Coordinates of C-alpha atoms in Angstrom, one line a residue:
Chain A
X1 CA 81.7 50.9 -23.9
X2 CA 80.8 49.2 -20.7
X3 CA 80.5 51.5 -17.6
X4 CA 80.4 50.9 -14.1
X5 CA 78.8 53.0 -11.0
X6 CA 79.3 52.4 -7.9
X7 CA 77.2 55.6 -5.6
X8 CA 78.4 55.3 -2.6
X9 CA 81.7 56.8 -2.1
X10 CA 81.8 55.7 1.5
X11 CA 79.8 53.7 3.9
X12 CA 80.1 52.3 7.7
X13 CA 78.5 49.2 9.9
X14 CA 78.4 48.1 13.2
X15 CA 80.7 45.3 13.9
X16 CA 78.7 42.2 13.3
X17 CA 76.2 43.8 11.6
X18 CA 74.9 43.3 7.2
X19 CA 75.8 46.2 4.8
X20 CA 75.0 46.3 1.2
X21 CA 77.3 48.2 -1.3
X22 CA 75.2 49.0 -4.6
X23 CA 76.7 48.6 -8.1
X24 CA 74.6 49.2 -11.3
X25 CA 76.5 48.9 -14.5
X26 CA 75.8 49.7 -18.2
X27 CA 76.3 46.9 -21.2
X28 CA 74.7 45.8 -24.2
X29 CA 76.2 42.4 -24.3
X30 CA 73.9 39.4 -22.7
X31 CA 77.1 37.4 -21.4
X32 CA 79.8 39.1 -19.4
X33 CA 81.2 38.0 -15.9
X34 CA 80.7 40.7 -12.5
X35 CA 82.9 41.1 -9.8
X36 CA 83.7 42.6 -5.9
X37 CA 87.3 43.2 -5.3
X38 CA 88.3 44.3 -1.8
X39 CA 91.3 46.6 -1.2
X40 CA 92.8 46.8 1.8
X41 CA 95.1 49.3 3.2
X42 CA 98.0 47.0 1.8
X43 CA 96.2 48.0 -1.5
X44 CA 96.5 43.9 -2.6
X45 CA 93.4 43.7 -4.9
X46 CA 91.4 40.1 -3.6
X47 CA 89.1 38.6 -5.1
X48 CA 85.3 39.0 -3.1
X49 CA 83.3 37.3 -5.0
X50 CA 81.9 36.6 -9.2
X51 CA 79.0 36.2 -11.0
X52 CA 78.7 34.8 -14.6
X53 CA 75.6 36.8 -15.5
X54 CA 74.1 33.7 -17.4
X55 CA 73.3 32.4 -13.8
X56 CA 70.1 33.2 -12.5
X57 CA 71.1 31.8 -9.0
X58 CA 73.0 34.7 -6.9
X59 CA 76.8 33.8 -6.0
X60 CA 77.2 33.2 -2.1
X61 CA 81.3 33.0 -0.8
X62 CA 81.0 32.5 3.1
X63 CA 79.3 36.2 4.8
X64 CA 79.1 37.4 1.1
X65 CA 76.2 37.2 -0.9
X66 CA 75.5 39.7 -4.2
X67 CA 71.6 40.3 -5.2
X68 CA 72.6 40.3 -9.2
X69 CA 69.6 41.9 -11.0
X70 CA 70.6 41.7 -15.1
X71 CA 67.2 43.3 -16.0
X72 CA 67.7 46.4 -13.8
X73 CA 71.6 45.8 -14.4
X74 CA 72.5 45.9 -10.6
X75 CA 74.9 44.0 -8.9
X76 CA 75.0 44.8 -5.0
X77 CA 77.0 43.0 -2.6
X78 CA 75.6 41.8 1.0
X79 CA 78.2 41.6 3.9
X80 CA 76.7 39.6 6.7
X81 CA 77.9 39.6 10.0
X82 CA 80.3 42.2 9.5
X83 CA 84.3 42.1 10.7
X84 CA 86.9 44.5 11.4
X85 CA 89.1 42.7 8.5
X86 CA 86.1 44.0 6.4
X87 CA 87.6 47.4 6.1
X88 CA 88.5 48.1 3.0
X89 CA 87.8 50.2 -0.7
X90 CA 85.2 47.7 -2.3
X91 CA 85.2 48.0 -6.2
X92 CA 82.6 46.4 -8.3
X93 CA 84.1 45.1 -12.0
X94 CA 82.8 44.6 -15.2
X95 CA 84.3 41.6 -17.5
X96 CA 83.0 41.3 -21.3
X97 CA 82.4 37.2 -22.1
X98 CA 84.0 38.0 -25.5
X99 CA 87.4 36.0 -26.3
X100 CA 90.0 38.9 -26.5
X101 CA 88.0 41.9 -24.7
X102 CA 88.8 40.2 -21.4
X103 CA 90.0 43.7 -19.4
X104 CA 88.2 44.3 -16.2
X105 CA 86.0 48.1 -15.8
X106 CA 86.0 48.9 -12.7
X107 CA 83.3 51.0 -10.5
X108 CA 84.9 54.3 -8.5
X109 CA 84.5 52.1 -5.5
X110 CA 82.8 52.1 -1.8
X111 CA 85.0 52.4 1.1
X112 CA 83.5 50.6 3.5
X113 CA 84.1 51.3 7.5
X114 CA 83.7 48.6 10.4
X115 CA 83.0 50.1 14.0
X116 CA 83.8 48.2 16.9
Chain B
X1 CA 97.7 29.7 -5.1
X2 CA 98.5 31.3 -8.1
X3 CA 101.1 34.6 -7.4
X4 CA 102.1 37.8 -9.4
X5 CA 105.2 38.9 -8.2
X6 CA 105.1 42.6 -8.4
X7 CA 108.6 44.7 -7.9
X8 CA 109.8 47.1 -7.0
X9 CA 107.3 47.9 -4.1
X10 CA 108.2 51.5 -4.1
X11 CA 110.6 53.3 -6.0
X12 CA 111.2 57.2 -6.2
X13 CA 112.8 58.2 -9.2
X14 CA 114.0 61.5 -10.3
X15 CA 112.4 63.2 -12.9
X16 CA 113.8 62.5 -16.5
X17 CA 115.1 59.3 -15.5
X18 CA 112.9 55.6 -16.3
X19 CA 111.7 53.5 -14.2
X20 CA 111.4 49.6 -14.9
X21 CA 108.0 47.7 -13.1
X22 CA 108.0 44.0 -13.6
X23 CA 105.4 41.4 -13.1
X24 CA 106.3 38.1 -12.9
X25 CA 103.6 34.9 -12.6
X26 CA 105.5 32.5 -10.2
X27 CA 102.8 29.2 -10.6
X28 CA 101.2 29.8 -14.1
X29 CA 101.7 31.0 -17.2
X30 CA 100.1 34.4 -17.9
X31 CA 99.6 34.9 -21.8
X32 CA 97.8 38.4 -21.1
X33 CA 98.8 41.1 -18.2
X34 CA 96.7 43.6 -17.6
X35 CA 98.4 47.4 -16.5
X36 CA 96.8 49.4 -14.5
X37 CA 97.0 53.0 -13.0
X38 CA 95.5 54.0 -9.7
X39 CA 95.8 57.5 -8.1
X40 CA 95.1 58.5 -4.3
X41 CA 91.5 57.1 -3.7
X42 CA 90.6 56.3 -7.0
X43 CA 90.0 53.6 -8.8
X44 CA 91.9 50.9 -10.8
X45 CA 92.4 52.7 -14.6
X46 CA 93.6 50.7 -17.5
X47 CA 96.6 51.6 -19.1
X48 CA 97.5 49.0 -21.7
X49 CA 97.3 45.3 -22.1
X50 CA 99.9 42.7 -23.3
X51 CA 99.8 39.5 -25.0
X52 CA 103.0 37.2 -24.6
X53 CA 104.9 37.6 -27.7
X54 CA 102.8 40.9 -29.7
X55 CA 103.1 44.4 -29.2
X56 CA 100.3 45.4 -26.6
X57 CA 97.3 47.3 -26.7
X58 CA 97.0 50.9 -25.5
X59 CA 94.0 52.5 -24.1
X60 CA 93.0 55.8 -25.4
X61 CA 94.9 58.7 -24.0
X62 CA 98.0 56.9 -23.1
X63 CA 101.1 57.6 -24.6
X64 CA 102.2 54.1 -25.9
X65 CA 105.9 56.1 -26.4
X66 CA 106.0 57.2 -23.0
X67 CA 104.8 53.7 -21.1
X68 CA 106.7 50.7 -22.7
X69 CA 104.8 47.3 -22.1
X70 CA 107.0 44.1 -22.7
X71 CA 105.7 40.9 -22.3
X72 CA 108.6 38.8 -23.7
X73 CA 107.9 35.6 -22.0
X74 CA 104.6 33.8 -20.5
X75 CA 106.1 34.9 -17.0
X76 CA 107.2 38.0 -17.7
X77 CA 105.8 41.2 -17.9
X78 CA 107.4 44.6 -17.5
X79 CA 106.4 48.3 -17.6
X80 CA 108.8 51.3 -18.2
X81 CA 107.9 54.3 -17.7
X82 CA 110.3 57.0 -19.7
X83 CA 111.1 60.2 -18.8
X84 CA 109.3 60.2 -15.8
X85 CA 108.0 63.4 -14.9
X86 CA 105.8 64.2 -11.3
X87 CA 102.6 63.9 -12.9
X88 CA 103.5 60.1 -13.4
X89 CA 103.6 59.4 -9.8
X90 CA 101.1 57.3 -9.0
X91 CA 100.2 54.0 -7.7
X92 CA 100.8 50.7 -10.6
X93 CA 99.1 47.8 -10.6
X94 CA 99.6 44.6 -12.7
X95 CA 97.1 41.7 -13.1
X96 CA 97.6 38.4 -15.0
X97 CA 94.9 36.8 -16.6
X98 CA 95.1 33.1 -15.7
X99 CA 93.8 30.1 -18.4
X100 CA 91.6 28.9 -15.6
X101 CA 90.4 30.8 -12.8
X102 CA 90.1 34.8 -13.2
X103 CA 92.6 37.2 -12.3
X104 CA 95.6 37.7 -10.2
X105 CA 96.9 40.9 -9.1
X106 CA 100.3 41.9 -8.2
X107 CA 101.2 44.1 -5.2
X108 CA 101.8 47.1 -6.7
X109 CA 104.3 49.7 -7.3
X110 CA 103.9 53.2 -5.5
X111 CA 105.9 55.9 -8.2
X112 CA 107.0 58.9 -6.9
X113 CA 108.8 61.4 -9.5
X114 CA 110.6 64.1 -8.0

């Protein structure tokens, strides 16, 4: 079974600032999809960002960039320029490519803190 | 943008009663909805998934008797929970798996079983 580990329970940045939130994750499949979710305090899962991990190039959206690393089996997310809307839990997921095993594992998530 | 429709938002329910979540895709048709079970500052667990028109899938360690998945129609998803008891209280998320396009979560449904 897939696993997901996310080790930082909580982190903080200056407003403005970049913070990276770590994922690793454990699979033995070569094609599977990755994922940052954001919840807010509303507690609406959105979409941050996805990689399909038979890309080598690294998924940009906007101020979020992920350094995905399928030999080391990391998957960290880069928050540039960091807002107050930021605040959120972060989760990393996990989806298997495999028609009919398409659930998402999630990491325990980061929650991430914007000061002003 | 595609929209899962998530009610009710919060219900409180006493204990021994059921409760009825429904999902409902407003803009797409979702042929598999994803349950999920989240407590206070945790993260997302699965409980079951459905496929329109079969009997869903359970994953280990919950009682398939207890949490009845229906997914009757390709909009229409919906969770009972039976005899709820406290420990059941918890937060309920649903997610619809889209033909195109990833994932789209409903609101949620905060449970409280008193």
């Amino acid at each position: 079974a897939q696993t997901v580990t996310q080790s930082q329970p909580e982190m903080s940045v200056q407003e403005a600032e970049t913070v990276t939130l770590s994922c690793t994750y454990d699979t033995s499949e070569s094609d599977y999809y990755l994922f940052w979710y954001k919840q807010p305090p509303s507690r609406q899962m959105i979409l941050v960002i996805r990689q399909e991990a038979y890309k080598q190039q690294n998924a940009t959206e906007n101020r979020f960039s992920v350094n995905f690393q399928k030999a080391a089996k990391s998957f960290s997310l880069k928050i540039s320029d960091s807002q107050l809307g930021d605040a959120a839990m972060y989760f990393c997921a996990y989806r298997s490519e495999n028609f009919g095993n398409e659930k998402l594992t999630f990491g325990t998530g980061t929650r991430l803190t914007i000061i002003p | 943008g595609a929209v899962v429709s998530q009610h009710p938002s919060r219900v409180i329910c006493k204990s021994g009663t059921s409760v009825k979540i429904e999902c409902r895709s407003l803009d797409f048709q979702a042929t598999t909805m994803f349950w999920y079970r989240q407590f206070p500052k945790q993260s997302l667990m699965l409980m079951a998934t459905s496929n329109e028109g079969s009997k869903a899938t359970y994953e280990q360690g919950v009682e398939k008797d207890k949490f009845l998945i229906n997914h009757a129609s390709l909009t229409l998803s919906t969770l009972t929970v039976t005899s709820a008891h406290p420990e059941d209280s918890s937060f309920y998320i649903c997610s619809a798996k889209r033909l195109v396009g990833g994932y789209t979560f409903g609101s949620g449904t905060r449970l409280t079983v008193v």
